[in-house]
Amino acid sequence: GGEEIALEYAKKFDRYEGNIVLTSEEIQSACDAVPNQIKEDIIYAYNNIKRFAEKQREHIHDFEFETSPGFFTGQKCIPLDCCGCYVPGGRYSHIASAIMTVTTAKVAGCKNISVCSPPRPGVGINNAIVYAANLCGADTILAIGGVQAIASMTNGLFGLSPADIIIGPGNEYVAEAKRLLFGKVGIDMFAGPTDSLVISDQTGDVALIAADLVGQAEHGYNSPVWLVTDTREIAIGVMNLVPILIDALPEVNRMNASAAWRDHAEVLLCSDREEMCTVADGYAPEHLHVHALTSDLSWWRDHLTRYGSLFLGEETTVPYGDKAAGPNHCLPTSRAARYTGGLSVHKFLKIVTWQQTSRDASKQVALATARISRFEGMEGHARCADLRLKKYFPSEYDNFVLSVNDNVNDKNNDKIEK
């Protein structure tokens, strides 16, 4: 139904009837309303995230390679044209998601970047989200959320260019919309509720571990948190302290964290660090935080293999990565870290290949191609190679035809010779 239906859903679900596409004046007004300290913090996070993305981009190269004398192949890294970024703004206003998504797409070289974020009824998008999206390079900012936002970016509504890829976290409705549209449009990943696993050896600080678990549980009622330890005292201490920390949270945060801890949390006691490592890899968490001796952290980094992002040592914490440290916070959930990493500049680059050969260099590849194709039963492929052999190497072609005739039944001989 196009824009008419999108507006209908915006009115029903966002409870918003204001301007959908923000004007330059509206963007400037929102930016002016953001306190200077928050602006400085956003700029700090933006610079870290931008530099990290730029370092990633430096390590993705075009190249040319001579696979055999005279036969050249290569790789090109082509940025996507249009990217649609979804920035949650319902339960919490995810300023950091605007920075993470827009900045990374921009560094990768996307030519057109749109941002959709759900507006608050009668208010519009959070001013700091507008400021962050504008700072990081968004070309268009829309006050629309949910399924209608994903559909609008995919189908090019409200003057947008249809997106090549849709990225960014969201609730279960946003995740389902992305899943249904995958194929028509690219997506960053199939995302479920955020999850976090903490590993602790006997040196872990119970207060820090409990706080780290609670900090991730507040994401939502269905956000799992797990503790894996080889020390019973730490397991019991954390289990006793977490409910106390949850009770001290503001109401909305307390409700989310309480439900997540009650319904989805697990504490697992292991015999040694090898078993802890095996268990953690089995969970393949989105966030994996190791509380261990500093001298052992390199061992953990070398042995752990399944996670979205790894946080080493008690001095760091998952919220650093969520907000401002540099690596992207759009990460694989629901054990998807078994087969994929998180959002990076790679997601916005098509890694394509090319090949070019001289006449002399084409002989050997043509012979191999023709023989393999016929063995597979793909005669049309074989004849593409045959024609080039006949044109460029007529004497070798005659010998080749004789060898082919020796390997096929008589009724095909005339066809092959012709």
mmCIF file of N, CA, C and O in Angstrom, residues 226-314:
data_model
loop_
_atom_site.group_PDB
_atom_site.id
_atom_site.type_symbol
_atom_site.label_atom_id
_atom_site.label_comp_id
_atom_site.label_asym_id
_atom_site.label_seq_id
_atom_site.Cartn_x
_atom_site.Cartn_y
_atom_site.Cartn_z
ATOM 1 N N TRP A 226 24.498 -15.084 31.510
ATOM 2 C CA TRP A 226 25.053 -16.329 32.030
ATOM 3 C C TRP A 226 26.374 -16.057 32.736
ATOM 4 O O TRP A 226 27.156 -15.206 32.309
ATOM 5 N N LEU A 227 26.606 -16.792 33.817
ATOM 6 C CA LEU A 227 27.895 -16.767 34.502
ATOM 7 C C LEU A 227 28.497 -18.165 34.451
ATOM 8 O O LEU A 227 27.843 -19.152 34.803
ATOM 9 N N VAL A 228 29.742 -18.250 34.009
ATOM 10 C CA VAL A 228 30.491 -19.504 33.975
ATOM 11 C C VAL A 228 31.727 -19.309 34.846
ATOM 12 O O VAL A 228 32.537 -18.407 34.588
ATOM 13 N N THR A 229 31.870 -20.129 35.888
ATOM 14 C CA THR A 229 32.987 -19.960 36.816
ATOM 15 C C THR A 229 33.470 -21.309 37.314
ATOM 16 O O THR A 229 32.739 -22.307 37.277
ATOM 17 N N ASP A 230 34.702 -21.330 37.797
ATOM 18 C CA ASP A 230 35.247 -22.539 38.414
ATOM 19 C C ASP A 230 35.313 -22.403 39.932
ATOM 20 O O ASP A 230 35.944 -23.220 40.606
ATOM 21 N N THR A 231 34.658 -21.372 40.466
ATOM 22 C CA THR A 231 34.753 -21.084 41.896
ATOM 23 C C THR A 231 33.357 -20.978 42.500
ATOM 24 O O THR A 231 32.600 -20.055 42.180
ATOM 25 N N ARG A 232 33.014 -21.910 43.395
ATOM 26 C CA ARG A 232 31.673 -21.964 43.972
ATOM 27 C C ARG A 232 31.351 -20.687 44.754
ATOM 28 O O ARG A 232 30.222 -20.188 44.698
ATOM 29 N N GLU A 233 32.319 -20.137 45.448
ATOM 30 C CA GLU A 233 32.061 -18.937 46.259
ATOM 31 C C GLU A 233 31.640 -17.762 45.376
ATOM 32 O O GLU A 233 30.778 -16.962 45.762
ATOM 33 N N ILE A 234 32.252 -17.650 44.216
ATOM 34 C CA ILE A 234 31.867 -16.574 43.291
ATOM 35 C C ILE A 234 30.464 -16.809 42.760
ATOM 36 O O ILE A 234 29.649 -15.880 42.677
ATOM 37 N N ALA A 235 30.145 -18.048 42.400
ATOM 38 C CA ALA A 235 28.807 -18.361 41.897
ATOM 39 C C ALA A 235 27.738 -17.987 42.925
ATOM 40 O O ALA A 235 26.743 -17.313 42.605
ATOM 41 N N ILE A 236 27.945 -18.392 44.174
ATOM 42 C CA ILE A 236 26.954 -18.111 45.223
ATOM 43 C C ILE A 236 26.895 -16.613 45.522
ATOM 44 O O ILE A 236 25.817 -16.037 45.669
ATOM 45 N N GLY A 237 28.062 -15.978 45.583
ATOM 46 C CA GLY A 237 28.090 -14.545 45.873
ATOM 47 C C GLY A 237 27.350 -13.729 44.831
ATOM 48 O O GLY A 237 26.596 -12.805 45.154
ATOM 49 N N VAL A 238 27.546 -14.073 43.556
ATOM 50 C CA VAL A 238 26.856 -13.362 42.473
ATOM 51 C C VAL A 238 25.351 -13.600 42.543
ATOM 52 O O VAL A 238 24.549 -12.677 42.390
ATOM 53 N N MET A 239 24.959 -14.837 42.771
ATOM 54 C CA MET A 239 23.528 -15.158 42.851
ATOM 55 C C MET A 239 22.837 -14.417 43.993
ATOM 56 O O MET A 239 21.669 -14.037 43.885
ATOM 57 N N ASN A 240 23.561 -14.173 45.063
ATOM 58 C CA ASN A 240 22.984 -13.430 46.187
ATOM 59 C C ASN A 240 22.934 -11.928 45.918
ATOM 60 O O ASN A 240 22.009 -11.246 46.380
ATOM 61 N N LEU A 241 23.910 -11.422 45.198
ATOM 62 C CA LEU A 241 24.014 -9.970 45.019
ATOM 63 C C LEU A 241 23.162 -9.437 43.877
ATOM 64 O O LEU A 241 22.633 -8.311 43.965
ATOM 65 N N VAL A 242 22.995 -10.193 42.812
ATOM 66 C CA VAL A 242 22.267 -9.692 41.642
ATOM 67 C C VAL A 242 20.868 -9.185 41.994
ATOM 68 O O VAL A 242 20.485 -8.078 41.576
ATOM 69 N N PRO A 243 20.044 -9.934 42.753
ATOM 70 C CA PRO A 243 18.704 -9.410 43.078
ATOM 71 C C PRO A 243 18.740 -8.086 43.828
ATOM 72 O O PRO A 243 17.850 -7.240 43.650
ATOM 73 N N ILE A 244 19.754 -7.894 44.642
ATOM 74 C CA ILE A 244 19.880 -6.632 45.379
ATOM 75 C C ILE A 244 20.151 -5.483 44.409
ATOM 76 O O ILE A 244 19.555 -4.390 44.512
ATOM 77 N N LEU A 245 21.044 -5.715 43.462
ATOM 78 C CA LEU A 245 21.354 -4.672 42.474
ATOM 79 C C LEU A 245 20.159 -4.384 41.579
ATOM 80 O O LEU A 245 19.920 -3.218 41.204
ATOM 81 N N ILE A 246 19.406 -5.406 41.217
ATOM 82 C CA ILE A 246 18.222 -5.201 40.386
ATOM 83 C C ILE A 246 17.190 -4.361 41.118
ATOM 84 O O ILE A 246 16.588 -3.438 40.539
ATOM 85 N N ASP A 247 16.989 -4.627 42.400
ATOM 86 C CA ASP A 247 15.999 -3.877 43.180
ATOM 87 C C ASP A 247 16.339 -2.399 43.277
ATOM 88 O O ASP A 247 15.448 -1.566 43.498
ATOM 89 N N ALA A 248 17.605 -2.063 43.098
ATOM 90 C CA ALA A 248 18.027 -0.662 43.208
ATOM 91 C C ALA A 248 17.878 0.113 41.907
ATOM 92 O O ALA A 248 18.125 1.325 41.874
ATOM 93 N N LEU A 249 17.460 -0.554 40.821
ATOM 94 C CA LEU A 249 17.311 0.114 39.527
ATOM 95 C C LEU A 249 16.002 0.904 39.460
ATOM 96 O O LEU A 249 15.051 0.611 40.192
ATOM 97 N N PRO A 250 15.929 1.896 38.552
ATOM 98 C CA PRO A 250 14.642 2.551 38.278
ATOM 99 C C PRO A 250 13.616 1.531 37.800
ATOM 100 O O PRO A 250 13.975 0.444 37.333
ATOM 101 N N GLU A 251 12.350 1.871 37.841
ATOM 102 C CA GLU A 251 11.272 0.898 37.662
ATOM 103 C C GLU A 251 11.355 0.129 36.350
ATOM 104 O O GLU A 251 11.302 -1.107 36.339
ATOM 105 N N VAL A 252 11.443 0.830 35.215
ATOM 106 C CA VAL A 252 11.447 0.136 33.926
ATOM 107 C C VAL A 252 12.646 -0.796 33.824
ATOM 108 O O VAL A 252 12.525 -1.962 33.421
ATOM 109 N N ASN A 253 13.814 -0.304 34.206
ATOM 110 C CA ASN A 253 15.026 -1.121 34.160
ATOM 111 C C ASN A 253 14.894 -2.315 35.095
ATOM 112 O O ASN A 253 15.316 -3.428 34.771
ATOM 113 N N ARG A 254 14.310 -2.070 36.274
ATOM 114 C CA ARG A 254 14.138 -3.139 37.266
ATOM 115 C C ARG A 254 13.221 -4.237 36.741
ATOM 116 O O ARG A 254 13.505 -5.428 36.900
ATOM 117 N N MET A 255 12.138 -3.855 36.087
ATOM 118 C CA MET A 255 11.203 -4.846 35.549
ATOM 119 C C MET A 255 11.875 -5.712 34.487
ATOM 120 O O MET A 255 11.718 -6.939 34.482
ATOM 121 N N ASN A 256 12.625 -5.086 33.594
ATOM 122 C CA ASN A 256 13.306 -5.846 32.544
ATOM 123 C C ASN A 256 14.342 -6.795 33.131
ATOM 124 O O ASN A 256 14.374 -7.986 32.814
ATOM 125 N N ALA A 257 15.210 -6.249 33.996
ATOM 126 C CA ALA A 257 16.297 -7.049 34.544
ATOM 127 C C ALA A 257 15.777 -8.170 35.431
ATOM 128 O O ALA A 257 16.313 -9.291 35.420
ATOM 129 N N SER A 258 14.738 -7.890 36.188
ATOM 130 C CA SER A 258 14.165 -8.904 37.081
ATOM 131 C C SER A 258 13.616 -10.086 36.289
ATOM 132 O O SER A 258 13.862 -11.254 36.625
ATOM 133 N N ALA A 259 12.881 -9.795 35.236
ATOM 134 C CA ALA A 259 12.306 -10.863 34.417
ATOM 135 C C ALA A 259 13.401 -11.652 33.706
ATOM 136 O O ALA A 259 13.345 -12.894 33.629
ATOM 137 N N ALA A 260 14.413 -10.953 33.186
ATOM 138 C CA ALA A 260 15.506 -11.629 32.477
ATOM 139 C C ALA A 260 16.272 -12.545 33.434
ATOM 140 O O ALA A 260 16.608 -13.686 33.090
ATOM 141 N N TRP A 261 16.535 -12.054 34.648
ATOM 142 C CA TRP A 261 17.276 -12.857 35.634
ATOM 143 C C TRP A 261 16.454 -14.053 36.093
ATOM 144 O O TRP A 261 16.960 -15.166 36.199
ATOM 145 N N ARG A 262 15.180 -13.824 36.306
ATOM 146 C CA ARG A 262 14.304 -14.897 36.792
ATOM 147 C C ARG A 262 14.095 -15.988 35.752
ATOM 148 O O ARG A 262 14.135 -17.181 36.063
ATOM 149 N N ASP A 263 13.898 -15.595 34.496
ATOM 150 C CA ASP A 263 13.454 -16.552 33.474
ATOM 151 C C ASP A 263 14.564 -17.079 32.565
ATOM 152 O O ASP A 263 14.387 -18.122 31.928
ATOM 153 N N HIS A 264 15.683 -16.355 32.485
ATOM 154 C CA HIS A 264 16.672 -16.739 31.474
ATOM 155 C C HIS A 264 18.107 -16.869 31.990
ATOM 156 O O HIS A 264 18.962 -17.391 31.264
ATOM 157 N N ALA A 265 18.389 -16.406 33.191
ATOM 158 C CA ALA A 265 19.770 -16.437 33.680
ATOM 159 C C ALA A 265 20.202 -17.848 34.064
ATOM 160 O O ALA A 265 19.383 -18.675 34.470
ATOM 161 N N GLU A 266 21.490 -18.122 33.921
ATOM 162 C CA GLU A 266 22.072 -19.391 34.347
ATOM 163 C C GLU A 266 23.430 -19.125 34.982
ATOM 164 O O GLU A 266 24.162 -18.232 34.552
ATOM 165 N N VAL A 267 23.748 -19.898 36.006
ATOM 166 C CA VAL A 267 25.069 -19.878 36.629
ATOM 167 C C VAL A 267 25.626 -21.292 36.531
ATOM 168 O O VAL A 267 24.994 -22.248 37.006
ATOM 169 N N LEU A 268 26.765 -21.433 35.877
ATOM 170 C CA LEU A 268 27.327 -22.758 35.609
ATOM 171 C C LEU A 268 28.683 -22.898 36.292
ATOM 172 O O LEU A 268 29.571 -22.053 36.123
ATOM 173 N N LEU A 269 28.838 -23.967 37.066
ATOM 174 C CA LEU A 269 30.074 -24.224 37.798
ATOM 175 C C LEU A 269 30.890 -25.273 37.047
ATOM 176 O O LEU A 269 30.418 -26.381 36.789
ATOM 177 N N CYS A 270 32.121 -24.924 36.701
ATOM 178 C CA CYS A 270 32.994 -25.812 35.931
ATOM 179 C C CYS A 270 34.213 -26.218 36.754
ATOM 180 O O CYS A 270 34.505 -25.627 37.795
ATOM 181 N N SER A 271 34.950 -27.199 36.244
ATOM 182 C CA SER A 271 36.091 -27.732 36.991
ATOM 183 C C SER A 271 37.375 -26.946 36.759
ATOM 184 O O SER A 271 38.213 -26.835 37.652
ATOM 185 N N ASP A 272 37.548 -26.400 35.553
ATOM 186 C CA ASP A 272 38.785 -25.693 35.235
ATOM 187 C C ASP A 272 38.544 -24.766 34.050
ATOM 188 O O ASP A 272 37.453 -24.722 33.480
ATOM 189 N N ARG A 273 39.595 -24.045 33.645
ATOM 190 C CA ARG A 273 39.410 -23.048 32.595
ATOM 191 C C ARG A 273 39.168 -23.691 31.238
ATOM 192 O O ARG A 273 38.509 -23.096 30.377
ATOM 193 N N GLU A 274 39.688 -24.889 31.015
ATOM 194 C CA GLU A 274 39.416 -25.568 29.749
ATOM 195 C C GLU A 274 37.935 -25.873 29.603
ATOM 196 O O GLU A 274 37.341 -25.678 28.536
ATOM 197 N N GLU A 275 37.309 -26.335 30.695
ATOM 198 C CA GLU A 275 35.882 -26.616 30.641
ATOM 199 C C GLU A 275 35.086 -25.321 30.505
ATOM 200 O O GLU A 275 34.097 -25.270 29.762
ATOM 201 N N MET A 276 35.504 -24.270 31.197
ATOM 202 C CA MET A 276 34.817 -22.979 31.071
ATOM 203 C C MET A 276 34.858 -22.488 29.623
ATOM 204 O O MET A 276 33.872 -21.963 29.098
ATOM 205 N N CYS A 277 36.003 -22.673 28.994
ATOM 206 C CA CYS A 277 36.161 -22.254 27.602
ATOM 207 C C CYS A 277 35.225 -23.046 26.694
ATOM 208 O O CYS A 277 34.548 -22.480 25.826
ATOM 209 N N THR A 278 35.140 -24.343 26.905
ATOM 210 C CA THR A 278 34.263 -25.198 26.104
ATOM 211 C C THR A 278 32.804 -24.809 26.290
ATOM 212 O O THR A 278 32.030 -24.735 25.316
ATOM 213 N N VAL A 279 32.405 -24.563 27.536
ATOM 214 C CA VAL A 279 31.020 -24.176 27.825
ATOM 215 C C VAL A 279 30.688 -22.838 27.167
ATOM 216 O O VAL A 279 29.637 -22.678 26.533
ATOM 217 N N ALA A 280 31.588 -21.869 27.291
ATOM 218 C CA ALA A 280 31.347 -20.547 26.706
ATOM 219 C C ALA A 280 31.201 -20.642 25.190
ATOM 220 O O ALA A 280 30.300 -20.019 24.598
ATOM 221 N N ASP A 281 32.055 -21.412 24.545
ATOM 222 C CA ASP A 281 31.949 -21.581 23.099
ATOM 223 C C ASP A 281 30.637 -22.254 22.719
ATOM 224 O O ASP A 281 30.072 -21.993 21.643
ATOM 225 N N GLY A 282 30.135 -23.132 23.587
ATOM 226 C CA GLY A 282 28.851 -23.774 23.310
ATOM 227 C C GLY A 282 27.688 -22.794 23.318
ATOM 228 O O GLY A 282 26.743 -22.940 22.542
ATOM 229 N N TYR A 283 27.770 -21.779 24.170
ATOM 230 C CA TYR A 283 26.717 -20.764 24.226
ATOM 231 C C TYR A 283 26.868 -19.747 23.107
ATOM 232 O O TYR A 283 25.892 -19.081 22.738
ATOM 233 N N ALA A 284 28.075 -19.578 22.570
ATOM 234 C CA ALA A 284 28.351 -18.620 21.487
ATOM 235 C C ALA A 284 27.658 -17.285 21.754
ATOM 236 O O ALA A 284 26.824 -16.833 20.966
ATOM 237 N N PRO A 285 28.004 -16.621 22.856
ATOM 238 C CA PRO A 285 27.261 -15.417 23.251
ATOM 239 C C PRO A 285 27.545 -14.210 22.369
ATOM 240 O O PRO A 285 28.590 -14.130 21.701
ATOM 241 N N GLU A 286 26.604 -13.280 22.416
ATOM 242 C CA GLU A 286 26.802 -11.997 21.739
ATOM 243 C C GLU A 286 27.960 -11.245 22.388
ATOM 244 O O GLU A 286 28.880 -10.786 21.718
ATOM 245 N N HIS A 287 27.903 -11.094 23.701
ATOM 246 C CA HIS A 287 28.972 -10.448 24.470
ATOM 247 C C HIS A 287 29.623 -11.495 25.364
ATOM 248 O O HIS A 287 28.922 -12.240 26.059
ATOM 249 N N LEU A 288 30.936 -11.542 25.371
ATOM 250 C CA LEU A 288 31.671 -12.483 26.220
ATOM 251 C C LEU A 288 32.706 -11.705 27.020
ATOM 252 O O LEU A 288 33.600 -11.080 26.454
ATOM 253 N N HIS A 289 32.566 -11.733 28.356
ATOM 254 C CA HIS A 289 33.424 -10.935 29.234
ATOM 255 C C HIS A 289 34.190 -11.868 30.151
ATOM 256 O O HIS A 289 33.596 -12.680 30.865
ATOM 257 N N VAL A 290 35.510 -11.765 30.134
ATOM 258 C CA VAL A 290 36.367 -12.616 30.946
ATOM 259 C C VAL A 290 36.908 -11.831 32.132
ATOM 260 O O VAL A 290 37.641 -10.849 31.957
ATOM 261 N N HIS A 291 36.539 -12.260 33.340
ATOM 262 C CA HIS A 291 37.123 -11.734 34.578
ATOM 263 C C HIS A 291 38.174 -12.747 35.025
ATOM 264 O O HIS A 291 37.845 -13.813 35.557
ATOM 265 N N ALA A 292 39.439 -12.439 34.797
ATOM 266 C CA ALA A 292 40.504 -13.386 35.127
ATOM 267 C C ALA A 292 41.797 -12.620 35.371
ATOM 268 O O ALA A 292 41.879 -11.401 35.150
ATOM 269 N N LEU A 293 42.814 -13.350 35.830
ATOM 270 C CA LEU A 293 44.124 -12.745 36.031
ATOM 271 C C LEU A 293 44.603 -12.068 34.749
ATOM 272 O O LEU A 293 44.479 -12.631 33.659
ATOM 273 N N THR A 294 45.150 -10.880 34.885
ATOM 274 C CA THR A 294 45.650 -10.160 33.708
ATOM 275 C C THR A 294 46.678 -10.989 32.948
ATOM 276 O O THR A 294 46.697 -10.996 31.710
ATOM 277 N N SER A 295 47.499 -11.725 33.677
ATOM 278 C CA SER A 295 48.529 -12.537 33.026
ATOM 279 C C SER A 295 47.945 -13.691 32.217
ATOM 280 O O SER A 295 48.629 -14.265 31.358
ATOM 281 N N ASP A 296 46.672 -14.050 32.472
ATOM 282 C CA ASP A 296 46.031 -15.156 31.752
ATOM 283 C C ASP A 296 45.158 -14.691 30.590
ATOM 284 O O ASP A 296 44.651 -15.525 29.838
ATOM 285 N N LEU A 297 44.961 -13.393 30.435
ATOM 286 C CA LEU A 297 43.986 -12.908 29.455
ATOM 287 C C LEU A 297 44.347 -13.295 28.026
ATOM 288 O O LEU A 297 43.461 -13.559 27.204
ATOM 289 N N SER A 298 45.621 -13.341 27.714
ATOM 290 C CA SER A 298 46.014 -13.735 26.364
ATOM 291 C C SER A 298 45.649 -15.191 26.096
ATOM 292 O O SER A 298 45.314 -15.558 24.960
ATOM 293 N N TRP A 299 45.685 -16.045 27.137
ATOM 294 C CA TRP A 299 45.272 -17.443 26.967
ATOM 295 C C TRP A 299 43.803 -17.509 26.569
ATOM 296 O O TRP A 299 43.424 -18.243 25.657
ATOM 297 N N TRP A 300 42.984 -16.731 27.253
ATOM 298 C CA TRP A 300 41.551 -16.719 26.936
ATOM 299 C C TRP A 300 41.309 -16.191 25.527
ATOM 300 O O TRP A 300 40.489 -16.729 24.781
ATOM 301 N N ARG A 301 42.022 -15.144 25.157
ATOM 302 C CA ARG A 301 41.853 -14.577 23.821
ATOM 303 C C ARG A 301 42.230 -15.598 22.738
ATOM 304 O O ARG A 301 41.597 -15.657 21.682
ATOM 305 N N ASP A 302 43.233 -16.410 23.019
ATOM 306 C CA ASP A 302 43.686 -17.395 22.041
ATOM 307 C C ASP A 302 42.769 -18.608 21.959
ATOM 308 O O ASP A 302 42.698 -19.268 20.915
ATOM 309 N N HIS A 303 42.078 -18.947 23.047
ATOM 310 C CA HIS A 303 41.321 -20.196 23.091
ATOM 311 C C HIS A 303 39.816 -20.027 22.855
ATOM 312 O O HIS A 303 39.159 -20.977 22.410
ATOM 313 N N LEU A 304 39.260 -18.873 23.161
ATOM 314 C CA LEU A 304 37.831 -18.649 22.919
ATOM 315 C C LEU A 304 37.617 -18.335 21.444
ATOM 316 O O LEU A 304 38.346 -17.532 20.847
ATOM 317 N N THR A 305 36.598 -18.942 20.843
ATOM 318 C CA THR A 305 36.409 -18.799 19.398
ATOM 319 C C THR A 305 34.996 -18.421 18.975
ATOM 320 O O THR A 305 34.770 -18.104 17.810
ATOM 321 N N ARG A 306 34.030 -18.461 19.881
ATOM 322 C CA ARG A 306 32.643 -18.211 19.475
ATOM 323 C C ARG A 306 32.042 -17.094 20.314
ATOM 324 O O ARG A 306 31.603 -17.301 21.444
ATOM 325 N N TYR A 307 32.015 -15.896 19.753
ATOM 326 C CA TYR A 307 31.443 -14.742 20.442
ATOM 327 C C TYR A 307 31.275 -13.621 19.437
ATOM 328 O O TYR A 307 31.908 -13.607 18.375
ATOM 329 N N GLY A 308 30.394 -12.660 19.778
ATOM 330 C CA GLY A 308 30.244 -11.485 18.935
ATOM 331 C C GLY A 308 31.346 -10.484 19.186
ATOM 332 O O GLY A 308 31.981 -9.969 18.268
ATOM 333 N N SER A 309 31.578 -10.191 20.477
ATOM 334 C CA SER A 309 32.672 -9.304 20.859
ATOM 335 C C SER A 309 33.207 -9.774 22.206
ATOM 336 O O SER A 309 32.441 -10.188 23.081
ATOM 337 N N LEU A 310 34.522 -9.708 22.369
ATOM 338 C CA LEU A 310 35.190 -10.227 23.558
ATOM 339 C C LEU A 310 35.716 -9.077 24.402
ATOM 340 O O LEU A 310 36.375 -8.168 23.895
ATOM 341 N N PHE A 311 35.449 -9.140 25.699
ATOM 342 C CA PHE A 311 35.867 -8.115 26.652
ATOM 343 C C PHE A 311 36.792 -8.780 27.666
ATOM 344 O O PHE A 311 36.377 -9.665 28.409
ATOM 345 N N LEU A 312 38.043 -8.353 27.700
ATOM 346 C CA LEU A 312 39.068 -9.034 28.483
ATOM 347 C C LEU A 312 39.451 -8.227 29.717
ATOM 348 O O LEU A 312 39.879 -7.076 29.607
ATOM 349 N N GLY A 313 39.254 -8.830 30.894
ATOM 350 C CA GLY A 313 39.667 -8.218 32.146
ATOM 351 C C GLY A 313 38.562 -7.426 32.809
ATOM 352 O O GLY A 313 37.648 -6.932 32.156
ATOM 353 N N GLU A 314 38.655 -7.305 34.122
ATOM 354 C CA GLU A 314 37.613 -6.579 34.860
ATOM 355 C C GLU A 314 37.642 -5.084 34.583
ATOM 356 O O GLU A 314 36.658 -4.379 34.812
#
